[in-house]
mmCIF file of C-alpha atoms in Angstrom:
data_model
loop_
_atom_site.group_PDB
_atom_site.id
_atom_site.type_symbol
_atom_site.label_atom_id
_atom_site.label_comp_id
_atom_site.label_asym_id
_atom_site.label_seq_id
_atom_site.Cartn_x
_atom_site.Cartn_y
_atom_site.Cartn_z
ATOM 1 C CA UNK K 1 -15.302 8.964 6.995
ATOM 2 C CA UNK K 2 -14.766 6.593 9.857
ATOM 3 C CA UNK K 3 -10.800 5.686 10.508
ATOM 4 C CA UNK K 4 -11.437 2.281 8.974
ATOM 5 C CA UNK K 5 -12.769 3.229 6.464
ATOM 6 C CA UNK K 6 -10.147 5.109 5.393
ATOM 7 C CA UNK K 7 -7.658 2.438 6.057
ATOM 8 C CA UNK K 8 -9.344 0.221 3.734
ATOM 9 C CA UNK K 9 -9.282 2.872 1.113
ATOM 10 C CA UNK K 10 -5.569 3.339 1.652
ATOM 11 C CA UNK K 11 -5.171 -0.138 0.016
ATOM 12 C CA UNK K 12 -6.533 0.561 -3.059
ATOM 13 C CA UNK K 13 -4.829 4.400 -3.732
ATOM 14 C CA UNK K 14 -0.808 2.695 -2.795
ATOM 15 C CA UNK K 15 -1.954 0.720 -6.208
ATOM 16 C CA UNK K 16 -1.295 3.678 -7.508
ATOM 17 C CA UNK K 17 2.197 3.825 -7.082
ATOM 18 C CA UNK K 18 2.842 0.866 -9.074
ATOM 19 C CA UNK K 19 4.519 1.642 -12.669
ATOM 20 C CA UNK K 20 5.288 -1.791 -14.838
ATOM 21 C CA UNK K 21 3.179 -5.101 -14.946
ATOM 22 C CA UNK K 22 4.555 -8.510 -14.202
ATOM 23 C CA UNK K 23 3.623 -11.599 -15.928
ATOM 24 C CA UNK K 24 1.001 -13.599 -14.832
ATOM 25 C CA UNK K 25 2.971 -16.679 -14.106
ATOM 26 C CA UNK K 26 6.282 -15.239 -11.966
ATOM 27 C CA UNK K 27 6.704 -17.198 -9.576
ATOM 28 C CA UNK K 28 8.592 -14.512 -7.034
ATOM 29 C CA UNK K 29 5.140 -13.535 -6.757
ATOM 30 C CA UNK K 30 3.430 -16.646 -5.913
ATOM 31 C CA UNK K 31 2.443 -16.244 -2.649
ATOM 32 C CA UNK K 32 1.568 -12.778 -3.167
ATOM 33 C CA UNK K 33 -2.012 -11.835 -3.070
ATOM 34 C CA UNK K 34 -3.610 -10.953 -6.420
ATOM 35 C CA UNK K 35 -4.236 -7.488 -6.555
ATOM 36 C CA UNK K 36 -7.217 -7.618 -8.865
ATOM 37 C CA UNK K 37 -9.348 -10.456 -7.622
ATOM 38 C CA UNK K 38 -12.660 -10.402 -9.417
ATOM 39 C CA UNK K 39 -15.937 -10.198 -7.469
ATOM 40 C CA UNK K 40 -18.715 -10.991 -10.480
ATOM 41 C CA UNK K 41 -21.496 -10.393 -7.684
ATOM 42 C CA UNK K 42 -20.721 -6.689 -7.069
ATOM 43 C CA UNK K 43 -21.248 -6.209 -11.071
ATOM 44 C CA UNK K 44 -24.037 -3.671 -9.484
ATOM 45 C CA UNK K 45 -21.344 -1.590 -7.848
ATOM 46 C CA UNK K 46 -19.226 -1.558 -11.245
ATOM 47 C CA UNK K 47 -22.648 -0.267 -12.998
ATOM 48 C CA UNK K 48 -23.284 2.331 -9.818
ATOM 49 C CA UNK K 49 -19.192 3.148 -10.672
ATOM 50 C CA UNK K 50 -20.580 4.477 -14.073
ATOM 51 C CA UNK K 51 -18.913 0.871 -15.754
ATOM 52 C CA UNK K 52 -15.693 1.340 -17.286
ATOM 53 C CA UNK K 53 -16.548 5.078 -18.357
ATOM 54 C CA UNK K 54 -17.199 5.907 -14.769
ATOM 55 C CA UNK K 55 -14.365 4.437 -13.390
ATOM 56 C CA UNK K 56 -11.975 6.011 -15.809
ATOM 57 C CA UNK K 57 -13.294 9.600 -15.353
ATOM 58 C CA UNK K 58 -12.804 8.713 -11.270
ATOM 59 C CA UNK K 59 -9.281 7.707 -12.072
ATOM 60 C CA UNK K 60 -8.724 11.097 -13.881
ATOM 61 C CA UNK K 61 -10.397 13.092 -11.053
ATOM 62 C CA UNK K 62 -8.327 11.399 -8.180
ATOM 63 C CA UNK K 63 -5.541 12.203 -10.353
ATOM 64 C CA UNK K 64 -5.561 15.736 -10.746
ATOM 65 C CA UNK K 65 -6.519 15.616 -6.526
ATOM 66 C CA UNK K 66 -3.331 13.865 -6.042
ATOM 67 C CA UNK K 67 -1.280 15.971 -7.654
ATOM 68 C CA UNK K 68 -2.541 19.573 -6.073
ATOM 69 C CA UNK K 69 -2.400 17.650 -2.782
ATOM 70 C CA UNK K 70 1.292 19.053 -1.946
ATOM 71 C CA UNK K 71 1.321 15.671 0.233
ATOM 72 C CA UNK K 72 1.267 13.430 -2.581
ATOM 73 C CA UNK K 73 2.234 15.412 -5.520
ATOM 74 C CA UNK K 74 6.161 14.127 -5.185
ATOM 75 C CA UNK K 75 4.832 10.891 -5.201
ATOM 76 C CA UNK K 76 2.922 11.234 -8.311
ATOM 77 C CA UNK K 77 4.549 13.797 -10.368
ATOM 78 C CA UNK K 78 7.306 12.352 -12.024
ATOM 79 C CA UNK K 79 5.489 8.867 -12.651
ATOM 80 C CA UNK K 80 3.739 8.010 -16.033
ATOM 81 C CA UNK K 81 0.367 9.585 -14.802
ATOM 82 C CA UNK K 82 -1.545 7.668 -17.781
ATOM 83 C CA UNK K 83 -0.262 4.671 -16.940
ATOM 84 C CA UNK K 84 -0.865 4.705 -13.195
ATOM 85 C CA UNK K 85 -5.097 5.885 -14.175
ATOM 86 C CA UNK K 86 -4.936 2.788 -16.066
ATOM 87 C CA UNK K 87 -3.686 0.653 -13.805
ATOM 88 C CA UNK K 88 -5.898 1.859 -11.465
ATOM 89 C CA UNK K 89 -8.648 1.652 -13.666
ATOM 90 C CA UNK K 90 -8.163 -1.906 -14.810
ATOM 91 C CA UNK K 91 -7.849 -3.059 -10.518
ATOM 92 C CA UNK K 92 -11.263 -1.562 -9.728
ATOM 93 C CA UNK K 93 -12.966 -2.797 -13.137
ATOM 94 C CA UNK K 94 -11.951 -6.251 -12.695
ATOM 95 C CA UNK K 95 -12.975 -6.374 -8.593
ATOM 96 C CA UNK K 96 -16.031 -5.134 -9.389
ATOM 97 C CA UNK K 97 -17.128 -7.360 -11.635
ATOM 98 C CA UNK K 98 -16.460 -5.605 -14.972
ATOM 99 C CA UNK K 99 -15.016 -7.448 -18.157
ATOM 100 C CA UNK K 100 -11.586 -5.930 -17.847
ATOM 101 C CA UNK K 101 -8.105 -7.485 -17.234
ATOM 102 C CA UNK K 102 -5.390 -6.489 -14.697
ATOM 103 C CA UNK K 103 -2.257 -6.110 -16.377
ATOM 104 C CA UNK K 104 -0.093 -4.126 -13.425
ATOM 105 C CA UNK K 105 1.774 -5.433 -11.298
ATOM 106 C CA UNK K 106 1.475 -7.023 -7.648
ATOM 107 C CA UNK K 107 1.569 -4.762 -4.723
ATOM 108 C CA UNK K 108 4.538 -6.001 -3.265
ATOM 109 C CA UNK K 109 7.135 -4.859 -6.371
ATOM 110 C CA UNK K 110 4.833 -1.827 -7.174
ATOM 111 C CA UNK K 111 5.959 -0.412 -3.707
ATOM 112 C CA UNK K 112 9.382 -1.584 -3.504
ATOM 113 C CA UNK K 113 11.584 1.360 -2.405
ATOM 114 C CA UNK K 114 8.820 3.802 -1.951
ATOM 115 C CA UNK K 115 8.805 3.550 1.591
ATOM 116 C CA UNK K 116 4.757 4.155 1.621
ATOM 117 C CA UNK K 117 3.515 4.892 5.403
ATOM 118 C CA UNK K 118 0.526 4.654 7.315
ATOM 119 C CA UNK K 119 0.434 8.343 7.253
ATOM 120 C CA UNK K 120 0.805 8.778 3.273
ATOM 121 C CA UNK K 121 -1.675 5.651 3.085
ATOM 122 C CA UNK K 122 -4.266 7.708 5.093
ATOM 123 C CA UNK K 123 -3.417 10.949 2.866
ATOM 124 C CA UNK K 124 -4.303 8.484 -0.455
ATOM 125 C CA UNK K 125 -7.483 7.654 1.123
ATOM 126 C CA UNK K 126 -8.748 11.486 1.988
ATOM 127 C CA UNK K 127 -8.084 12.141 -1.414
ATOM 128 C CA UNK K 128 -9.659 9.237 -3.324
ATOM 129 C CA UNK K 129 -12.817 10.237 -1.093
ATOM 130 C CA UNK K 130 -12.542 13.431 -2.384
ATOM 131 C CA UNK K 131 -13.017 11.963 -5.887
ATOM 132 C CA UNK K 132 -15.378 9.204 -5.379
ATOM 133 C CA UNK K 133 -17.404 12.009 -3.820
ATOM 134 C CA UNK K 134 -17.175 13.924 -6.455
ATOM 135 C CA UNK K 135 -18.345 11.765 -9.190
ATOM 136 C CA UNK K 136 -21.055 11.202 -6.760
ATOM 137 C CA UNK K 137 -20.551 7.424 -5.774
ATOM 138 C CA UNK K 138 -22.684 6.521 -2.674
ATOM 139 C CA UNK K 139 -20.737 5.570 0.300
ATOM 140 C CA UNK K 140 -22.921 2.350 0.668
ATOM 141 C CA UNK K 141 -20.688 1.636 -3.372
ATOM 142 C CA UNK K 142 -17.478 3.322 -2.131
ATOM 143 C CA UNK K 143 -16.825 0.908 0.654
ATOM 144 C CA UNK K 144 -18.252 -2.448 -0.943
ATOM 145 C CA UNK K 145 -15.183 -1.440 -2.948
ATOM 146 C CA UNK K 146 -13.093 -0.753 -0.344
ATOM 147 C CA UNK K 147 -13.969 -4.066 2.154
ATOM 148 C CA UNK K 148 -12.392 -5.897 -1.310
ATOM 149 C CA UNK K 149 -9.353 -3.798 -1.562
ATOM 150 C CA UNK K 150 -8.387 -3.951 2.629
ATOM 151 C CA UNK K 151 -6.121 -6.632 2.496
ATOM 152 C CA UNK K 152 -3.233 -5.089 0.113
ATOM 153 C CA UNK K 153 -2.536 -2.843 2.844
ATOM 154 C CA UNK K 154 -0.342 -5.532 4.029
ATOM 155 C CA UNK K 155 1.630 -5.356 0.754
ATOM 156 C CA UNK K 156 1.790 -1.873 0.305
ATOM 157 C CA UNK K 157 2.739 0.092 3.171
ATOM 158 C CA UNK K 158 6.899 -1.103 3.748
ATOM 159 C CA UNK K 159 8.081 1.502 5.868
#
């Protein structure tokens, strides 16, 4: 996978760190970018996903990667594991078009105090790879996913 590439990946995977959803309306967040903006037109990359099914057995394979990744695992293992698949879940089903609703928080609190770098955001991305290959999601789906999720990176990575 070409180095951008896996940048843009990174964005999406530091979603993963988040743990408890803010309301819709806080204002400390208004000038935050919405980390689940919906893109009805790539509804054919949700389907190509697998729909909501698909995308919740990828969450539970890039989970079990993340934690036998010894790089990660301290990140992930003493986090609400459930709740960070379904936040993860609900991001990508809403971007790509599928009837779902965000309900985690922005990417700015979710990585407050995690001190996420560029090298742990690159380690995310290798492993969600791992699992979109896996589940056997064509590149061509994998990044129109990823060109959406590319500009979090600027509110995840804070150290």
């Amino acid at each position: 996978m070409h180095k951008h590439t896996l940048i843009l990946a990174a964005a999406f995977i530091a979603l993963a760190f988040s743990a408890a959803p803010v309301a819709a309306n806080d204002s400390s967040s208004a000038d935050i970018p919405d980390p689940a903006p919906a893109h009805p037109e790539l509804r054919p990359v949700f389907e190509a996903f697998g729909g909501k099914a698909g995308i919740t057995a990828l969450m539970d394979e890039f989970m079990v990667i993340l934690l036998d990744d010894p790089r990660m695992r301290p990140f992930f293992e003493n986090v609400d594991q459930q709740r960070v698949k379904d936040k993860l879940a609900e991001q990508v089903c809403v971007i790509l078009g599928g009837d779902c609703v965000y309900t985690g928080m922005d990417m700015v609190e979710a990585h407050a105090g995690m001190e996420v770098r560029h090298a742990d955001f690159n380690i995310l991305v290798e492993d969600l790879q791992i699992a979109m290959d896996r589940r056997g999601i064509a590149t061509r789906h994998q990044n129109k996913l990823l060109a959406k999720l590319a500009p979090m990176h600027r509110e995840v990575i804070n150290r």
